PDB file of C-alpha atoms in Angstrom:
ATOM      1  CA  MET U   1       2.822   6.456  -8.325  1.00  0.00           C
ATOM      2  CA  ASN U   2       4.091   7.708 -11.599  1.00  0.00           C
ATOM      3  CA  GLY U   3       1.594   7.923 -14.423  1.00  0.00           C
ATOM      4  CA  PHE U   4      -1.504   8.148 -12.254  1.00  0.00           C
ATOM      5  CA  GLN U   5      -3.468  11.371 -12.516  1.00  0.00           C
ATOM      6  CA  TRP U   6      -5.594  10.795  -9.415  1.00  0.00           C
ATOM      7  CA  THR U   7      -5.210  10.546  -5.645  1.00  0.00           C
ATOM      8  CA  LEU U   8      -6.272   7.734  -3.347  1.00  0.00           C
ATOM      9  CA  ASP U   9      -9.326   9.804  -2.358  1.00  0.00           C
ATOM     10  CA  ASP U  10     -10.446   9.663  -6.002  1.00  0.00           C
ATOM     11  CA  LEU U  11     -10.810   5.881  -5.832  1.00  0.00           C
ATOM     12  CA  THR U  12     -14.103   4.209  -5.027  1.00  0.00           C
ATOM     13  CA  VAL U  13     -14.787   0.523  -4.452  1.00  0.00           C
ATOM     14  CA  ASN U  14     -17.060  -0.970  -7.108  1.00  0.00           C
ATOM     15  CA  THR U  15     -19.465  -3.077  -5.036  1.00  0.00           C
ATOM     16  CA  GLU U  16     -21.237  -4.245  -8.186  1.00  0.00           C
ATOM     17  CA  ALA U  17     -18.154  -5.765  -9.841  1.00  0.00           C
ATOM     18  CA  ASN U  18     -18.762  -9.052 -11.625  1.00  0.00           C
ATOM     19  CA  THR U  19     -16.793 -11.824  -9.914  1.00  0.00           C
ATOM     20  CA  GLU U  20     -17.688 -14.563 -12.374  1.00  0.00           C
ATOM     21  CA  GLY U  21     -14.617 -16.020 -14.063  1.00  0.00           C
ATOM     22  CA  ARG U  22     -12.306 -13.496 -12.397  1.00  0.00           C
ATOM     23  CA  ARG U  23      -8.849 -14.481 -11.198  1.00  0.00           C
ATOM     24  CA  SER U  24      -8.148 -14.606  -7.482  1.00  0.00           C
ATOM     25  CA  LEU U  25      -6.785 -11.494  -5.827  1.00  0.00           C
ATOM     26  CA  THR U  26      -3.147 -11.366  -4.866  1.00  0.00           C
ATOM     27  CA  ARG U  27      -2.125 -10.877  -1.249  1.00  0.00           C
ATOM     28  CA  GLU U  28      -1.159  -7.287  -1.994  1.00  0.00           C
ATOM     29  CA  GLU U  29      -4.458  -6.563  -3.773  1.00  0.00           C
ATOM     30  CA  MET U  30      -6.382  -7.881  -0.764  1.00  0.00           C
ATOM     31  CA  PHE U  31      -4.402  -5.687   1.639  1.00  0.00           C
ATOM     32  CA  VAL U  32      -4.857  -2.571  -0.497  1.00  0.00           C
ATOM     33  CA  LEU U  33      -8.567  -3.193  -1.131  1.00  0.00           C
ATOM     34  CA  ALA U  34      -9.239  -3.764   2.584  1.00  0.00           C
ATOM     35  CA  TRP U  35      -7.324  -0.599   3.471  1.00  0.00           C
ATOM     36  CA  LEU U  36      -9.313   1.448   0.945  1.00  0.00           C
ATOM     37  CA  VAL U  37     -12.596   0.049   2.302  1.00  0.00           C
ATOM     38  CA  PHE U  38     -11.576   0.841   5.877  1.00  0.00           C
ATOM     39  CA  TYR U  39     -10.384   4.360   5.055  1.00  0.00           C
ATOM     40  CA  GLN U  40     -13.096   6.074   3.012  1.00  0.00           C
ATOM     41  CA  SER U  41     -11.532   9.547   3.022  1.00  0.00           C
ATOM     42  CA  ASP U  42      -8.373  11.445   3.925  1.00  0.00           C
ATOM     43  CA  ARG U  43      -6.267   8.674   2.385  1.00  0.00           C
ATOM     44  CA  HIS U  44      -2.530   9.195   2.167  1.00  0.00           C
ATOM     45  CA  TYR U  45      -0.162   7.038   0.136  1.00  0.00           C
ATOM     46  CA  ALA U  46       2.428   6.975   2.950  1.00  0.00           C
ATOM     47  CA  ASP U  47      -0.217   5.592   5.320  1.00  0.00           C
ATOM     48  CA  LEU U  48      -1.162   2.899   2.805  1.00  0.00           C
ATOM     49  CA  LEU U  49       2.467   1.820   2.442  1.00  0.00           C
ATOM     50  CA  ARG U  50       3.083   1.804   6.187  1.00  0.00           C
ATOM     51  CA  GLU U  51      -0.110   0.083   7.296  1.00  0.00           C
ATOM     52  CA  CYS U  52      -0.130  -2.566   4.543  1.00  0.00           C
ATOM     53  CA  LYS U  53       3.640  -3.089   4.943  1.00  0.00           C
ATOM     54  CA  LEU U  54       4.153  -3.015   1.185  1.00  0.00           C
ATOM     55  CA  THR U  55       6.657  -1.325  -1.082  1.00  0.00           C
ATOM     56  CA  GLY U  56       5.636   1.445  -3.433  1.00  0.00           C
ATOM     57  CA  GLU U  57       5.960  -0.919  -6.383  1.00  0.00           C
ATOM     58  CA  GLN U  58       3.742  -3.538  -4.699  1.00  0.00           C
ATOM     59  CA  CYS U  59       1.057  -0.917  -3.975  1.00  0.00           C
ATOM     60  CA  HIS U  60       1.257   0.436  -7.497  1.00  0.00           C
ATOM     61  CA  THR U  61       0.859  -3.054  -8.969  1.00  0.00           C
ATOM     62  CA  ALA U  62      -2.006  -3.867  -6.603  1.00  0.00           C
ATOM     63  CA  LEU U  63      -3.867  -0.666  -7.479  1.00  0.00           C
ATOM     64  CA  GLU U  64      -3.430  -1.323 -11.195  1.00  0.00           C
ATOM     65  CA  GLY U  65      -4.697  -4.884 -10.734  1.00  0.00           C
ATOM     66  CA  LEU U  66      -7.752  -3.773  -8.756  1.00  0.00           C
ATOM     67  CA  ILE U  67      -8.629  -1.181 -11.388  1.00  0.00           C
ATOM     68  CA  GLU U  68      -8.118  -3.744 -14.153  1.00  0.00           C
ATOM     69  CA  LEU U  69     -10.488  -6.140 -12.347  1.00  0.00           C
ATOM     70  CA  ASP U  70     -13.008  -3.279 -12.045  1.00  0.00           C
ATOM     71  CA  LEU U  71     -12.977  -3.566  -8.261  1.00  0.00           C
ATOM     72  CA  LEU U  72     -11.791   0.033  -8.019  1.00  0.00           C
ATOM     73  CA  ARG U  73     -12.946   2.956 -10.069  1.00  0.00           C
ATOM     74  CA  VAL U  74     -11.712   6.504 -10.372  1.00  0.00           C
ATOM     75  CA  ARG U  75     -14.411   9.045  -9.496  1.00  0.00           C
TER      76      ARG U  75
END
């Protein structure tokens, strides 16, 4: 995940995100968000790729989208 200065353990789900007027989540964003909710700690990128059955680029794009939508925040 080039360009990111954090690890998956640094991400937290924003349960207070405003959903009004927000675009729908992509399939990849839903998979990644669900995985991050299920695994609260000891997260490894290889596990995310394997369990969500996504490519690195798909995960990278999904993480960027979730951060952009303010559904994920960096601690």
